[in-house]
Coordinates of C-alpha atoms in Angstrom, one line a residue:
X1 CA 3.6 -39.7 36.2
X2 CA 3.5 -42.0 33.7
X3 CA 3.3 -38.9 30.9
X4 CA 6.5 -37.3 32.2
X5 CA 8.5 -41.2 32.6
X6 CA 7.5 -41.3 29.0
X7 CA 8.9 -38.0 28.0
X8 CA 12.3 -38.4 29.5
X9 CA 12.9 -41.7 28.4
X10 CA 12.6 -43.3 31.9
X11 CA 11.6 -46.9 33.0
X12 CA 8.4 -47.3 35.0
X13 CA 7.9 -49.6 37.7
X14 CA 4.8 -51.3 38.9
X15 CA 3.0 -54.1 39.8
X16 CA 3.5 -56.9 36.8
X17 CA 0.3 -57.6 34.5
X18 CA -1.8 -55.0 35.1
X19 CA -3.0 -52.0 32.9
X20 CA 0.0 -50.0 33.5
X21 CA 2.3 -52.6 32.1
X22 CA 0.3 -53.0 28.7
X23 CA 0.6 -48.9 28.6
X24 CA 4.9 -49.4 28.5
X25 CA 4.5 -51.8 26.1
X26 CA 2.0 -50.2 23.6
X27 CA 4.1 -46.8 24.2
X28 CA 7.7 -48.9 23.9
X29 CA 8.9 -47.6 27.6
X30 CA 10.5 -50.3 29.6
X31 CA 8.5 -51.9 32.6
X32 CA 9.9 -53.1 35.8
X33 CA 8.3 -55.0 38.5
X34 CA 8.1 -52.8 42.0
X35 CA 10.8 -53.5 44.7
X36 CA 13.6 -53.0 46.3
X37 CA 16.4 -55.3 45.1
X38 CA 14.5 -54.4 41.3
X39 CA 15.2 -50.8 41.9
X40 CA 18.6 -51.5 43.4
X41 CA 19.5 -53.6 40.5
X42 CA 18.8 -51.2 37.5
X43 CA 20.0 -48.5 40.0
X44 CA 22.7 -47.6 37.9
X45 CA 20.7 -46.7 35.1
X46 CA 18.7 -43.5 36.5
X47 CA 19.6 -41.0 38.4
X48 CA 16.2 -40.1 39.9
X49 CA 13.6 -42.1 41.2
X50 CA 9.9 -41.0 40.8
X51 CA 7.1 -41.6 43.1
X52 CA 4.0 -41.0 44.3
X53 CA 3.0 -43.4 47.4
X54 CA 4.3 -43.4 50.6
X55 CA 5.3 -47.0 50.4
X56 CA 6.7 -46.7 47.2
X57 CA 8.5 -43.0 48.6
X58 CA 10.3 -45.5 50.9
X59 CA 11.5 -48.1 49.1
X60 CA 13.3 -45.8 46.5
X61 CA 14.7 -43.7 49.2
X62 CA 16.2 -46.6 50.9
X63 CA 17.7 -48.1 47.2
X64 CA 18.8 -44.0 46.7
X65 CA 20.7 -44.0 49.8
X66 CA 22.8 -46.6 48.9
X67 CA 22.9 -46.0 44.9
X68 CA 23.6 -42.2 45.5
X69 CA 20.3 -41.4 43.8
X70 CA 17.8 -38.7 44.2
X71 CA 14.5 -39.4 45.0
X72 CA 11.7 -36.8 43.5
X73 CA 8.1 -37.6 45.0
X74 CA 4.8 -36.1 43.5
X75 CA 2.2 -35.0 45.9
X76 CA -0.9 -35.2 44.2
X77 CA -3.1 -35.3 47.6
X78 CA -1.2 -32.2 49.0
X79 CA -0.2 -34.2 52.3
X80 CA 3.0 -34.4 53.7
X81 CA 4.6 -37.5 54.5
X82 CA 7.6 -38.5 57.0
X83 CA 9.9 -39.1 54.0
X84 CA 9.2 -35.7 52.8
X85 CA 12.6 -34.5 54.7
X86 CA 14.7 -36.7 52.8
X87 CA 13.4 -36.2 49.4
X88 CA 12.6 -33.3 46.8
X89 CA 8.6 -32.6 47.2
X90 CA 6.5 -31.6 44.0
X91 CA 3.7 -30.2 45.3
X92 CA 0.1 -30.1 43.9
X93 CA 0.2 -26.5 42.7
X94 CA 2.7 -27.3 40.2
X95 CA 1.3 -30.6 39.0
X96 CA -0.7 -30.9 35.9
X97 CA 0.7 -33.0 32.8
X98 CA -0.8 -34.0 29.3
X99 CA 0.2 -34.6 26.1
X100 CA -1.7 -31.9 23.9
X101 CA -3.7 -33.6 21.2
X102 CA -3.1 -31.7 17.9
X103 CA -5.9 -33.0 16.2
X104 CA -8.6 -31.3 14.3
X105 CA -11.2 -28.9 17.0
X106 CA -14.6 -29.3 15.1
X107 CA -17.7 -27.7 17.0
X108 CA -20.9 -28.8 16.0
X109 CA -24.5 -26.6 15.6
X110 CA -25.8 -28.4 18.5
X111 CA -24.4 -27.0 22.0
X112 CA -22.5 -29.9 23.6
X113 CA -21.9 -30.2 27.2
X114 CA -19.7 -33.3 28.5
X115 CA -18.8 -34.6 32.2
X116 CA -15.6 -37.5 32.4
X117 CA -15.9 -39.0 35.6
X118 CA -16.3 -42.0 37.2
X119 CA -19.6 -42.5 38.8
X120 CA -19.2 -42.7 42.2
X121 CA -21.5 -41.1 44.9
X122 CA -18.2 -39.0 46.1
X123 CA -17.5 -37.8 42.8
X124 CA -20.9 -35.8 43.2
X125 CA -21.6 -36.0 39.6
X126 CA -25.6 -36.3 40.2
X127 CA -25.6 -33.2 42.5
X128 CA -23.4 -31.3 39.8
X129 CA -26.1 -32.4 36.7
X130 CA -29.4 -31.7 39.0
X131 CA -28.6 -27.9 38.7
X132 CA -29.1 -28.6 34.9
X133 CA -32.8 -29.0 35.5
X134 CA -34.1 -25.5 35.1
X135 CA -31.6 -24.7 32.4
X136 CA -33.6 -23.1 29.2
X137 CA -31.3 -23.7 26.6
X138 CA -31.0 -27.0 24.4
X139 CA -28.0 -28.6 24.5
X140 CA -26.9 -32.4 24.5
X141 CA -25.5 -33.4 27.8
X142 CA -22.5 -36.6 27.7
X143 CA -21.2 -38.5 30.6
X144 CA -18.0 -40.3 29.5
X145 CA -16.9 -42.9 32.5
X146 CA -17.7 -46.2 33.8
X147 CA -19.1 -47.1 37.7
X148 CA -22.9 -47.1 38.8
X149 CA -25.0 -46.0 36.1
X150 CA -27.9 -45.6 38.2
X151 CA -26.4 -42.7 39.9
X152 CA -27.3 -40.8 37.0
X153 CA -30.6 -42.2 36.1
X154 CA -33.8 -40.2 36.6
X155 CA -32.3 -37.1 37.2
X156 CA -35.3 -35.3 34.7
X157 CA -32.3 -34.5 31.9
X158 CA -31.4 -36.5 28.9
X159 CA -28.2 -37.9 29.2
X160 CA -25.8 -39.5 26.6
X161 CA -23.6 -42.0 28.9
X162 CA -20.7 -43.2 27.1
X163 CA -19.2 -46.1 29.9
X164 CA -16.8 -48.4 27.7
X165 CA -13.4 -46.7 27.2
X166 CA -13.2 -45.0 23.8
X167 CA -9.8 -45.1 22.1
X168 CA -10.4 -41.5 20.6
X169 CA -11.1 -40.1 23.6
X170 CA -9.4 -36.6 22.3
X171 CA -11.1 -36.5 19.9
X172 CA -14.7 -36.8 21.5
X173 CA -13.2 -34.3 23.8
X174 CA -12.9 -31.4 21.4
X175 CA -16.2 -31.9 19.7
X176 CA -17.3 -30.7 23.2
X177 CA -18.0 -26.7 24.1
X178 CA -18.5 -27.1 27.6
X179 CA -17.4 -29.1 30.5
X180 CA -18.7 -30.0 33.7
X181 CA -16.6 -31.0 36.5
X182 CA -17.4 -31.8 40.0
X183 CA -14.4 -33.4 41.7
X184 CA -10.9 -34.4 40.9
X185 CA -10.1 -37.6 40.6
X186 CA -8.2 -39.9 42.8
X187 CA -4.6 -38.9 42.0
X188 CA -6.2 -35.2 42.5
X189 CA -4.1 -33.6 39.1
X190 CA -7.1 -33.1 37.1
X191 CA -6.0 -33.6 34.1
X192 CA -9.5 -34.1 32.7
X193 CA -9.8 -30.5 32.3
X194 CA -6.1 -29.7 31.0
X195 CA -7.2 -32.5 28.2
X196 CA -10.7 -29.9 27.9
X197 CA -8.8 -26.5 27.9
X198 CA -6.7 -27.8 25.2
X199 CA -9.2 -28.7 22.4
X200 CA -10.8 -25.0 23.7
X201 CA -13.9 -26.6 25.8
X202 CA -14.8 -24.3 28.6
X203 CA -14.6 -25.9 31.6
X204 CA -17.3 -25.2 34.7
X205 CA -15.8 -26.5 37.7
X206 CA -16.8 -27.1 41.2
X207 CA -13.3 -28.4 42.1
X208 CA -11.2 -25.5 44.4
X209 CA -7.7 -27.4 43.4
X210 CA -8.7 -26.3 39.7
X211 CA -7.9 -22.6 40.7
X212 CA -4.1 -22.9 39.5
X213 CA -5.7 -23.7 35.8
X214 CA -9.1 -22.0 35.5
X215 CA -9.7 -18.0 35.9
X216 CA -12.4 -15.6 34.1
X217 CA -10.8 -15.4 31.4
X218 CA -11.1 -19.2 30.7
X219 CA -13.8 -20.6 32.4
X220 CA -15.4 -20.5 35.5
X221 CA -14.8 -21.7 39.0
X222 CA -18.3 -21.7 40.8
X223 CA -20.5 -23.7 43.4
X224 CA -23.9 -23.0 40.8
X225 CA -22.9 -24.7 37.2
X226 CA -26.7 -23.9 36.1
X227 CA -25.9 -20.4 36.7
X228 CA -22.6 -20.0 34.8
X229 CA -24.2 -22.8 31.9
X230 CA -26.8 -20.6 31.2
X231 CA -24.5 -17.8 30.6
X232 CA -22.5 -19.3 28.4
X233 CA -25.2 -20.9 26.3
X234 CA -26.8 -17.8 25.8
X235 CA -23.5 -15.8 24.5
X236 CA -21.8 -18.2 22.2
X237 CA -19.3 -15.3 21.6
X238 CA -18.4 -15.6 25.5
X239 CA -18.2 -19.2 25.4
X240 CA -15.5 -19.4 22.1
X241 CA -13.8 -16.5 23.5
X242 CA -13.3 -18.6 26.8
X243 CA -12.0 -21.5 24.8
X244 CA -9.3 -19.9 22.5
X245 CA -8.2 -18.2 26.1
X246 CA -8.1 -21.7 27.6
X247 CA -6.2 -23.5 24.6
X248 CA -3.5 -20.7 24.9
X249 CA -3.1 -21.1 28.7
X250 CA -3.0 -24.4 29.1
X251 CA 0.7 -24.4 27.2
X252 CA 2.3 -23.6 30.4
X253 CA 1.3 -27.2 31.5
X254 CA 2.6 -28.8 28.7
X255 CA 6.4 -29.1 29.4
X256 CA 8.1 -31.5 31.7
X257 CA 8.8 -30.6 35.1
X258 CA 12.3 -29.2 36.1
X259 CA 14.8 -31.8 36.7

């Protein structure tokens, strides 16, 4: 949400002094602190109001129906809420928004496989890497993301975990060939693997609401990532023809929604 606010131009509202507010101010888009007589005060200068929350939901749709404004809410959980009546509903399916990164794709010799996630026991990344085990290619496996470390330790496979957040992140990204992912995050987009498809890294996923991004013809969506690893480590033609079929169909998630 922040992405599309940035792209047309609109101000962000939020909780004051946190990470979001440093993100306005490094990307020049005005901040405003969350609430109802801040939105009704700078009512005037929007004519739609876009949330997420329920709470949040509320509170515009209250300062809407007394600005004459139009409240657009984004359902990134794909549950309904009370408010839904009264408002216009984006719903998952048609969610998915990143900036592409238009930097230079440079594959190295040495087969690269990469998981982003936090580590948290329900993000399932230790089940995901166990199936890694019997595996008989070589390939250098990454973890990018902070949490409990230990949820990855003796596993039996050599792991590169990168916690601290990088400020090249993109660029990390599409030195990659392959990704692993287990579960979408909290704000359930997965954007991890739009950021993946788009410097051509071929994307495993476990992840059902990752249907509406990865087919056949760019990836796979399977409950065994050993099985599908090995099949693209031992036809690298497979695995770049996957990636330039991914970096061309992730352009349709590139625009900004409809207004």
């Amino acid at each position: 949400m922040f992405l599309l606010a940035c792209e047309r131009g609109c101000a962000v509202f939020g909780v004051p002094g946190g990470s979001l507010e440093k993100e306005c101010e490094k990307e020049g888009v005005a901040f405003c602190s969350f609430g109802f007589w801040s939105l009704l005060s700078k009512s005037s200068a929007f004519d739609v109001f876009l949330t997420a929350r329920s709470r949040d939901t509320a509170v515009a749709l209250l300062v809407a129906l007394i600005s004459g404004k139009r409240v657009v809410r984004l359902d990134f959980v794909n549950r309904g809420i009370f408010w839904d009546r009264f408002v216009e509903v984006v719903p998952v399916s048609r969610l998915g928004w990143v900036r592409p990164y238009g930097g230079e794709i440079k594959k190295g010799r040495c087969w690269k496989v990469v998981v982003v996630s936090r580590l948290k026991k329900e993000r399932k990344v230790a089940e995901c890497l166990k199936e890694l085990v019997d595996v008989p290619f070589k390939f250098r496996l990454y973890v990018v993301g902070g949490g409990d470390e230990s949820i990855v330790k003796d596993l039996g496979i050599g792991i590169v975990h990168i916690k601290r957040k990088i400020k090249r992140y993109r660029r990390l990204l599409a030195s990659m060939d392959i990704m692993l992912y287990p579960s979408a995050g909290t704000d359930k987009s997965c954007r991890a693997v739009l950021e993946a498809m788009d410097s051509q890294v071929v994307v495993i996923s476990k992840e059902p609401l990752t249907e509406k991004y990865i087919d056949e013809h760019v990836g796979f969506l399977t409950s065994d990532v050993g099985t599908a690893l090995k099949r693209l480590l031992a036809h690298p033609c497979l695995c770049r023809k996957k990636g330039l079929n991914a970096a061309k169909r992730v352009k349709r998630w590139m625009v900004p929604l409809p207004k």
